[in-house]
mmCIF file of C-alpha atoms and ligand atoms in Angstrom:
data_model
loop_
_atom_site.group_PDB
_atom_site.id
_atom_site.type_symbol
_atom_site.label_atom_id
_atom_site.label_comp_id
_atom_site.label_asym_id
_atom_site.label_seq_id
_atom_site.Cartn_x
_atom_site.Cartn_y
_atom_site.Cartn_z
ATOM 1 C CA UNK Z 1 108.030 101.519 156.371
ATOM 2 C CA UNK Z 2 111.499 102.093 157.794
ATOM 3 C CA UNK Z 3 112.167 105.300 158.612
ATOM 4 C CA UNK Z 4 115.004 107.111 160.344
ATOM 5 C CA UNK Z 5 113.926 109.498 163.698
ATOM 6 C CA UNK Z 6 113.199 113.115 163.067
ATOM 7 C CA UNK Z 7 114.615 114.722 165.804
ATOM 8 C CA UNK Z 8 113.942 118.369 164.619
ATOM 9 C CA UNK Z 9 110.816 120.397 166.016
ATOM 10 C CA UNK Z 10 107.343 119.412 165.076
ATOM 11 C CA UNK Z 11 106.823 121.677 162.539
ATOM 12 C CA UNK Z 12 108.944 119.576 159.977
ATOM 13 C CA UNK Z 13 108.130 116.172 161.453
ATOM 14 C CA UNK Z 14 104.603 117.292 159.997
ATOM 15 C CA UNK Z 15 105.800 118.129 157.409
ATOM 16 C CA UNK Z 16 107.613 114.866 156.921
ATOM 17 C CA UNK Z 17 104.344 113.193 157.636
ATOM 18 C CA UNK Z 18 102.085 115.304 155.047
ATOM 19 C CA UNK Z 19 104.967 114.374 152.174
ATOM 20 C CA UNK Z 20 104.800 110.790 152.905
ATOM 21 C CA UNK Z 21 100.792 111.169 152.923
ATOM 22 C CA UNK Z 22 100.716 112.480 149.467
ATOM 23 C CA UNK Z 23 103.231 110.021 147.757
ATOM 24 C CA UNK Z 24 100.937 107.063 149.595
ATOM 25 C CA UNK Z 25 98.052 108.731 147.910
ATOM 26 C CA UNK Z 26 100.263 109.282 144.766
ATOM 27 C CA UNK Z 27 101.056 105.561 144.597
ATOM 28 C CA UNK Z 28 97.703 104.628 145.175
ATOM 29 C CA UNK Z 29 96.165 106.252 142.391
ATOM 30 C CA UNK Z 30 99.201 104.751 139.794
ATOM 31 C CA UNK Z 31 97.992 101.451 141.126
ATOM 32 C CA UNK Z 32 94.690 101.933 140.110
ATOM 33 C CA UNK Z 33 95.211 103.218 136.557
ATOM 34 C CA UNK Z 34 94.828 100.702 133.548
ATOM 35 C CA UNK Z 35 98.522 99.473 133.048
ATOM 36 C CA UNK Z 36 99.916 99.321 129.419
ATOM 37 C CA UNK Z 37 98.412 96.246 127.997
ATOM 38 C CA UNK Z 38 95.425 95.903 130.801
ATOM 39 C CA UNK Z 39 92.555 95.573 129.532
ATOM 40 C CA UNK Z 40 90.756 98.464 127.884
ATOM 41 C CA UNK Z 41 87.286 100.356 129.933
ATOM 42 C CA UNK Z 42 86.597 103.333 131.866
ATOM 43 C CA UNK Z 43 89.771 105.591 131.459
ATOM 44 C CA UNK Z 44 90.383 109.108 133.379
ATOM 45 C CA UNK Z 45 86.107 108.991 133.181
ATOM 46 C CA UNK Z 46 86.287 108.060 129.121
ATOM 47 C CA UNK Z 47 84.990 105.226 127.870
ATOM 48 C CA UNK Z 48 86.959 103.390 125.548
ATOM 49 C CA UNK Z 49 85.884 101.628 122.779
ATOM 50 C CA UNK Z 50 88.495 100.549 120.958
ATOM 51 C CA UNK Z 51 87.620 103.224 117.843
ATOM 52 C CA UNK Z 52 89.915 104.668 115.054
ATOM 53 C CA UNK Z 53 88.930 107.327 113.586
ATOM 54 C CA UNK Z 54 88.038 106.245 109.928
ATOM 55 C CA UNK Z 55 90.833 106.585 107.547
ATOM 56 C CA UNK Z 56 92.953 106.407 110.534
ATOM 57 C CA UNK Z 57 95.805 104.315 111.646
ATOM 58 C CA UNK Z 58 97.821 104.137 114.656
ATOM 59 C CA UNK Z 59 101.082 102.124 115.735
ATOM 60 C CA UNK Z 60 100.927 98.627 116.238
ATOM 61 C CA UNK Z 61 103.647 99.853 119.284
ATOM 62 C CA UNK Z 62 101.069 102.591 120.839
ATOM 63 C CA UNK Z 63 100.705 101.173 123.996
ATOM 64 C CA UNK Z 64 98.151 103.654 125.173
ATOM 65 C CA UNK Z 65 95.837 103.215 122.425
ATOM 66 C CA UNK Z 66 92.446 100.722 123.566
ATOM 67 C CA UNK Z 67 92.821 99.189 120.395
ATOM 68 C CA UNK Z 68 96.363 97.802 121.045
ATOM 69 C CA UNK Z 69 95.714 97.606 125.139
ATOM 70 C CA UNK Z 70 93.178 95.358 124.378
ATOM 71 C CA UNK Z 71 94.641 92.821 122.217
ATOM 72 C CA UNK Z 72 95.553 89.438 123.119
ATOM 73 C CA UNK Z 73 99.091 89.533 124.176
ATOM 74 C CA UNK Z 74 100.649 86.939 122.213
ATOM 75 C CA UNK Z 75 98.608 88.490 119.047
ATOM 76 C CA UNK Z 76 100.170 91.325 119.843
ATOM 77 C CA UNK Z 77 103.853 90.519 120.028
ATOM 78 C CA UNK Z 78 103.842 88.662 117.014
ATOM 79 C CA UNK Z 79 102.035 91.434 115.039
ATOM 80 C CA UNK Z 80 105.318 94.047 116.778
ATOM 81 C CA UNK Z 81 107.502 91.185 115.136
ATOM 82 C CA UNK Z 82 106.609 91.154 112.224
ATOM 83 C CA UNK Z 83 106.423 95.255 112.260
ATOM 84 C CA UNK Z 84 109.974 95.265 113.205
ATOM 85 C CA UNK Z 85 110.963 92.771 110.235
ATOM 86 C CA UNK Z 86 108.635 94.468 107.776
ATOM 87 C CA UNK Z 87 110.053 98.268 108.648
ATOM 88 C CA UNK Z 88 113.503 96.547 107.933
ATOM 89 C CA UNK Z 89 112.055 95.345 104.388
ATOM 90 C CA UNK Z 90 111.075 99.244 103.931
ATOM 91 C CA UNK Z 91 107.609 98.175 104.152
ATOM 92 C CA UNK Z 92 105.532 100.592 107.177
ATOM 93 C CA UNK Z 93 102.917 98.014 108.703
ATOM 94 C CA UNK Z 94 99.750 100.019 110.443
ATOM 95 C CA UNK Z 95 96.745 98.726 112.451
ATOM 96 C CA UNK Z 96 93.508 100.221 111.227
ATOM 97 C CA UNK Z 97 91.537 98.387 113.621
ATOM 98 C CA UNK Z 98 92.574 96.249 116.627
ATOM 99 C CA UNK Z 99 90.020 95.511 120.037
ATOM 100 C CA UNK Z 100 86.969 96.712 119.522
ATOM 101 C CA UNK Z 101 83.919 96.969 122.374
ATOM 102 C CA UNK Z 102 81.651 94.764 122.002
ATOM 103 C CA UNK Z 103 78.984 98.691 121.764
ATOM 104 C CA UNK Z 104 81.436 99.970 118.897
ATOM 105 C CA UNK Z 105 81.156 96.537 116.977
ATOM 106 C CA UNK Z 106 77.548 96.766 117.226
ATOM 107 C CA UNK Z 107 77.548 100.388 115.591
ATOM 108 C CA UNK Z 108 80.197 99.084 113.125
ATOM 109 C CA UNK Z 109 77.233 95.987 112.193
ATOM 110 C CA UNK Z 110 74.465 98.677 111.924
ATOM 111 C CA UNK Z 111 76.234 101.104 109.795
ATOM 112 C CA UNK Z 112 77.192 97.969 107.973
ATOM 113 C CA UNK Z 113 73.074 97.084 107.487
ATOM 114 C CA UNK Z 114 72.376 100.768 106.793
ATOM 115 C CA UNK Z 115 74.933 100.729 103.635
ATOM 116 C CA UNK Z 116 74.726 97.571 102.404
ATOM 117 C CA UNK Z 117 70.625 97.224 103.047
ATOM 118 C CA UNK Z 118 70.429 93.286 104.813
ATOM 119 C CA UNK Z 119 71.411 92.164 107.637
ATOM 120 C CA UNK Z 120 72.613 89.267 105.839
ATOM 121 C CA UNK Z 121 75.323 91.763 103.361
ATOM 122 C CA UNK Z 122 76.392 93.596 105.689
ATOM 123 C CA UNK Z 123 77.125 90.132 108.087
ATOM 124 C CA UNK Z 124 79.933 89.164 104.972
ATOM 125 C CA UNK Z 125 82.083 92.285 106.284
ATOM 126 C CA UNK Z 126 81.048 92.876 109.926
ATOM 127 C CA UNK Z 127 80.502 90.266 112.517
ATOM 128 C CA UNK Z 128 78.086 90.514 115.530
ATOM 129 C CA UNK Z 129 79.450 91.696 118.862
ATOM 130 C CA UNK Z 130 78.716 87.831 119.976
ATOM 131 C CA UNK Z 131 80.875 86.269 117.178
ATOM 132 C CA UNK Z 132 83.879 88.855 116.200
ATOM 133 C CA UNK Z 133 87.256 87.922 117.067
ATOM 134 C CA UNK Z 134 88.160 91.988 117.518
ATOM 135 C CA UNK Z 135 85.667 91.886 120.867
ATOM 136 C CA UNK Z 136 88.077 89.228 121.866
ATOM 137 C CA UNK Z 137 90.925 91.057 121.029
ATOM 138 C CA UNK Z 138 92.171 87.880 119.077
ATOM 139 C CA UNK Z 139 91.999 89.839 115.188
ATOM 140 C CA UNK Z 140 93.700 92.629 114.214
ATOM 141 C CA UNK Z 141 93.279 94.917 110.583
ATOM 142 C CA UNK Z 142 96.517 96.054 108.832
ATOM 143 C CA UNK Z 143 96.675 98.475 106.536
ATOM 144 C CA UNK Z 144 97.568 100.268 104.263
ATOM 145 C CA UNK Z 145 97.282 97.820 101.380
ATOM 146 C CA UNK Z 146 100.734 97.381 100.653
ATOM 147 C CA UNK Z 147 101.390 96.361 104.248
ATOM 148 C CA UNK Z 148 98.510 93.917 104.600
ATOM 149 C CA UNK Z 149 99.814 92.356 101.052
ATOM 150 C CA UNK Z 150 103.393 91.865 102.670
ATOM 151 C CA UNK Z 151 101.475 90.316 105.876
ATOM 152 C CA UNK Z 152 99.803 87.860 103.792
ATOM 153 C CA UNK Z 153 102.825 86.943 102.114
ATOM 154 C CA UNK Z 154 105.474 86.518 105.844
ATOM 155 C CA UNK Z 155 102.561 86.415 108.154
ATOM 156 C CA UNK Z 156 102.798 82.503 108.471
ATOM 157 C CA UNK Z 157 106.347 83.103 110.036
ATOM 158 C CA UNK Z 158 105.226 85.073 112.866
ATOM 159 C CA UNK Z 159 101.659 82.718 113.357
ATOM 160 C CA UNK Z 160 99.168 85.216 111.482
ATOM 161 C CA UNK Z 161 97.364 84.212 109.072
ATOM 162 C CA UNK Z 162 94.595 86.058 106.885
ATOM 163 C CA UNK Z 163 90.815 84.470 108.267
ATOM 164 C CA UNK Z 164 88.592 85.822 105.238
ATOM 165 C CA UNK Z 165 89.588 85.807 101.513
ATOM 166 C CA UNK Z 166 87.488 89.350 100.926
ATOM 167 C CA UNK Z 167 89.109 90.769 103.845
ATOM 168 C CA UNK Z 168 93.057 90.940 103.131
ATOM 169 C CA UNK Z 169 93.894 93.322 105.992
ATOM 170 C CA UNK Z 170 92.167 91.415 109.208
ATOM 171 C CA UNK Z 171 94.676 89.062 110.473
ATOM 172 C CA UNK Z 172 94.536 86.402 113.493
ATOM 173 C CA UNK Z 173 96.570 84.038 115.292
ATOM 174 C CA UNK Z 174 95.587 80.729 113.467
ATOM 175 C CA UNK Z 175 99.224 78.578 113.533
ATOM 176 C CA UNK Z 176 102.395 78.451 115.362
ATOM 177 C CA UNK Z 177 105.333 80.609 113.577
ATOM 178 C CA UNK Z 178 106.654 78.839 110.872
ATOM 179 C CA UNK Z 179 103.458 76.907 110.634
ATOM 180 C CA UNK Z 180 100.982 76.642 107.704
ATOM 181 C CA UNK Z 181 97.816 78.825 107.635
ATOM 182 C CA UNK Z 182 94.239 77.163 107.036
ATOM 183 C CA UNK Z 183 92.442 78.442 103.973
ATOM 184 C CA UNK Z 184 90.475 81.788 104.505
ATOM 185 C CA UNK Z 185 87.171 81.365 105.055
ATOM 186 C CA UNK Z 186 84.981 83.112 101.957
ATOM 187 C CA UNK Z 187 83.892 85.466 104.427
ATOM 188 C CA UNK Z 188 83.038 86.558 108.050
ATOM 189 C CA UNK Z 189 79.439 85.208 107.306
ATOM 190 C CA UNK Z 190 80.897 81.877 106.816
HETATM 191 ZN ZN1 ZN T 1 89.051 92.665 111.056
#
Protein backbone atom coordinates (compact mmCIF):
# COMPACT_ATOMS: atom_id res chain seq x y z
CA UNK A 1 0.00 0.00 0.00
CA UNK A 2 1.18 3.47 -0.98
CA UNK A 3 1.46 5.63 1.60
CA UNK A 4 2.78 9.15 2.04
CA UNK A 5 5.76 9.68 5.03
CA UNK A 6 4.60 10.64 8.46
CA UNK A 7 6.99 12.93 9.51
CA UNK A 8 5.28 13.90 12.87
CA UNK A 9 6.47 12.24 16.29
CA UNK A 10 5.83 8.63 16.97
CA UNK A 11 3.00 8.95 18.89
CA UNK A 12 0.71 9.56 15.75
CA UNK A 13 2.73 7.43 13.34
CA UNK A 14 1.26 4.69 15.81
CA UNK A 15 -1.47 5.85 15.67
CA UNK A 16 -1.52 5.88 11.91
CA UNK A 17 -0.42 2.30 12.08
CA UNK A 18 -3.22 1.02 14.69
CA UNK A 19 -6.02 2.81 12.17
CA UNK A 20 -4.74 1.08 9.21
CA UNK A 21 -4.62 -2.27 11.44
CA UNK A 22 -8.23 -2.10 12.21
CA UNK A 23 -9.64 -1.21 8.67
CA UNK A 24 -7.27 -4.40 7.39
CA UNK A 25 -9.08 -6.35 10.02
CA UNK A 26 -12.36 -4.49 9.08
CA UNK A 27 -11.97 -5.54 5.44
CA UNK A 28 -11.13 -8.85 6.28
CA UNK A 29 -14.07 -9.76 8.10
CA UNK A 30 -16.52 -8.06 5.04
CA UNK A 31 -14.64 -10.51 2.89
CA UNK A 32 -15.59 -13.30 4.76
CA UNK A 33 -19.32 -12.63 5.21
CA UNK A 34 -21.88 -14.46 2.84
CA UNK A 35 -22.33 -11.84 -0.05
CA UNK A 36 -25.94 -11.07 -1.27
CA UNK A 37 -26.80 -13.97 -3.41
CA UNK A 38 -23.87 -16.46 -1.96
CA UNK A 39 -24.95 -19.27 -1.04
CA UNK A 40 -26.96 -19.69 2.14
CA UNK A 41 -25.09 -21.65 5.68
CA UNK A 42 -23.62 -20.66 8.84
CA UNK A 43 -24.50 -16.87 9.25
CA UNK A 44 -23.18 -14.49 12.26
CA UNK A 45 -23.19 -18.33 14.16
CA UNK A 46 -27.06 -19.04 12.78
CA UNK A 47 -27.80 -21.63 10.78
CA UNK A 48 -29.88 -21.00 7.96
CA UNK A 49 -32.30 -23.06 6.61
CA UNK A 50 -34.03 -21.47 4.21
CA UNK A 51 -37.49 -21.33 6.59
CA UNK A 52 -40.56 -18.95 6.43
CA UNK A 53 -42.38 -18.74 9.04
CA UNK A 54 -45.79 -20.42 8.09
CA UNK A 55 -48.30 -18.06 6.78
CA UNK A 56 -45.41 -15.96 5.97
CA UNK A 57 -44.10 -14.30 2.93
CA UNK A 58 -41.18 -12.28 2.17
CA UNK A 59 -39.93 -10.23 -1.00
CA UNK A 60 -38.88 -11.93 -3.92
CA UNK A 61 -36.17 -8.64 -3.78
CA UNK A 62 -34.96 -9.47 0.02
CA UNK A 63 -31.61 -10.11 -0.67
CA UNK A 64 -30.74 -11.08 2.84
CA UNK A 65 -33.29 -13.61 3.23
CA UNK A 66 -31.64 -17.63 2.80
CA UNK A 67 -34.54 -18.35 0.91
CA UNK A 68 -33.83 -15.81 -1.90
CA UNK A 69 -29.73 -16.03 -1.28
CA UNK A 70 -30.03 -19.38 -2.13
CA UNK A 71 -31.83 -19.50 -5.29
CA UNK A 72 -30.45 -20.17 -8.57
CA UNK A 73 -29.56 -16.90 -10.04
CA UNK A 74 -31.15 -16.95 -13.27
CA UNK A 75 -34.44 -18.36 -11.33
CA UNK A 76 -34.16 -15.59 -9.50
CA UNK A 77 -33.99 -12.71 -11.93
CA UNK A 78 -36.68 -13.90 -13.90
CA UNK A 79 -38.99 -14.42 -10.86
CA UNK A 80 -37.81 -10.13 -9.93
CA UNK A 81 -39.07 -9.72 -13.66
CA UNK A 82 -41.90 -10.83 -13.61
CA UNK A 83 -42.50 -9.09 -9.94
CA UNK A 84 -41.71 -5.86 -11.50
CA UNK A 85 -44.29 -6.47 -14.50
CA UNK A 86 -46.89 -8.00 -12.21
CA UNK A 87 -46.68 -4.89 -9.46
CA UNK A 88 -47.25 -2.73 -12.68
CA UNK A 89 -50.50 -4.95 -13.47
CA UNK A 90 -51.52 -4.05 -9.66
CA UNK A 91 -51.00 -7.57 -8.92
CA UNK A 92 -48.31 -7.95 -5.47
CA UNK A 93 -46.30 -11.28 -6.29
CA UNK A 94 -44.77 -12.95 -2.84
CA UNK A 95 -42.47 -15.97 -2.30
CA UNK A 96 -43.78 -18.26 0.39
CA UNK A 97 -41.06 -20.59 0.01
CA UNK A 98 -37.80 -20.34 -1.99
CA UNK A 99 -34.21 -22.56 -1.02
CA UNK A 100 -34.79 -24.74 1.42
CA UNK A 101 -31.90 -26.99 3.43
CA UNK A 102 -31.83 -30.05 2.54
CA UNK A 103 -32.57 -30.60 7.20
CA UNK A 104 -35.70 -28.16 6.81
CA UNK A 105 -37.05 -30.21 3.72
CA UNK A 106 -36.69 -33.25 5.66
CA UNK A 107 -38.87 -31.75 8.63
CA UNK A 108 -41.21 -30.29 5.94
CA UNK A 109 -41.53 -34.43 4.53
CA UNK A 110 -42.10 -35.65 8.16
CA UNK A 111 -44.65 -33.20 9.19
CA UNK A 112 -46.00 -34.01 5.78
CA UNK A 113 -46.18 -38.09 6.90
CA UNK A 114 -47.41 -37.07 10.37
CA UNK A 115 -50.62 -35.18 8.74
CA UNK A 116 -51.34 -36.96 5.94
CA UNK A 117 -50.49 -40.66 7.66
CA UNK A 118 -48.12 -42.47 4.53
CA UNK A 119 -45.20 -41.82 3.42
CA UNK A 120 -46.57 -42.30 0.11
CA UNK A 121 -49.51 -39.03 0.70
CA UNK A 122 -47.54 -36.98 2.07
CA UNK A 123 -44.66 -37.69 -1.01
CA UNK A 124 -47.70 -36.00 -3.56
CA UNK A 125 -46.97 -32.52 -1.70
CA UNK A 126 -43.43 -32.76 -0.26
CA UNK A 127 -40.45 -34.17 -1.97
CA UNK A 128 -37.42 -35.86 -0.25
CA UNK A 129 -34.36 -33.75 0.53
CA UNK A 130 -32.63 -36.07 -2.36
CA UNK A 131 -35.24 -35.19 -5.08
CA UNK A 132 -36.72 -31.46 -4.36
CA UNK A 133 -35.86 -28.83 -6.68
CA UNK A 134 -36.08 -26.10 -3.51
CA UNK A 135 -32.66 -27.98 -2.01
CA UNK A 136 -31.35 -26.98 -5.36
CA UNK A 137 -32.58 -23.72 -5.21
CA UNK A 138 -34.06 -24.31 -8.81
CA UNK A 139 -38.20 -23.97 -7.48
CA UNK A 140 -39.66 -21.29 -5.97
CA UNK A 141 -43.58 -20.99 -4.20
CA UNK A 142 -45.62 -17.80 -4.95
CA UNK A 143 -48.27 -16.79 -3.19
CA UNK A 144 -50.82 -15.42 -2.32
CA UNK A 145 -53.28 -17.12 -4.66
CA UNK A 146 -54.06 -14.37 -6.77
CA UNK A 147 -50.38 -13.87 -7.54
CA UNK A 148 -49.54 -17.50 -8.26
CA UNK A 149 -52.85 -17.46 -10.67
CA UNK A 150 -51.32 -14.37 -12.60
CA UNK A 151 -47.83 -16.42 -12.66
CA UNK A 152 -49.44 -19.26 -14.26
CA UNK A 153 -51.08 -17.21 -16.69
CA UNK A 154 -47.43 -14.67 -17.87
CA UNK A 155 -45.02 -17.03 -16.31
CA UNK A 156 -44.11 -18.60 -19.80
CA UNK A 157 -42.80 -15.03 -20.77
CA UNK A 158 -40.27 -14.80 -18.18
CA UNK A 159 -39.27 -18.97 -18.49
CA UNK A 160 -41.42 -20.21 -15.35
CA UNK A 161 -43.57 -22.52 -15.66
CA UNK A 162 -45.90 -24.34 -12.99
CA UNK A 163 -44.14 -28.25 -12.42
CA UNK A 164 -47.26 -29.91 -10.55
CA UNK A 165 -50.97 -29.44 -11.48
CA UNK A 166 -52.02 -29.71 -7.46
CA UNK A 167 -49.42 -27.31 -6.64
CA UNK A 168 -50.31 -23.83 -8.45
CA UNK A 169 -47.89 -21.69 -6.43
CA UNK A 170 -44.35 -23.74 -6.89
CA UNK A 171 -42.83 -22.49 -9.98
CA UNK A 172 -39.43 -23.52 -11.88
CA UNK A 173 -37.37 -22.63 -14.69
CA UNK A 174 -38.62 -25.22 -17.33
CA UNK A 175 -38.36 -23.01 -20.92
CA UNK A 176 -36.66 -20.09 -22.32
CA UNK A 177 -38.87 -16.69 -22.04
CA UNK A 178 -41.32 -16.64 -24.54
CA UNK A 179 -41.13 -20.38 -24.73
CA UNK A 180 -43.88 -23.00 -24.14
CA UNK A 181 -44.16 -24.78 -20.74
CA UNK A 182 -44.36 -28.76 -20.57
CA UNK A 183 -47.51 -30.08 -18.96
CA UNK A 184 -47.43 -30.20 -15.05
CA UNK A 185 -46.69 -33.24 -13.78
CA UNK A 186 -49.93 -34.69 -11.59
CA UNK A 187 -47.82 -34.29 -8.73
CA UNK A 188 -44.38 -34.15 -6.94
CA UNK A 189 -44.76 -38.02 -6.50
CA UNK A 190 -44.78 -38.33 -10.15
ZN1 LIG B 1 -42.60 -25.70 -4.10
Amino acid sequence: MACRPVHDHVHRRRTVTAVLGALVVALSACASDPVPGGPPGNRGGVVEDGSIPEHGTISPFDSEHAAIRGLDPDLLAAVREAARDARAAGVELRVTSGWRSREYQQRLLDEAVAVHGSLAEARRLVSTPEKSAHVTGKAIDIGPTDAADWLVRHGADYGLCQTYANEMWHFELSTEPGGECPVPLSDAAG
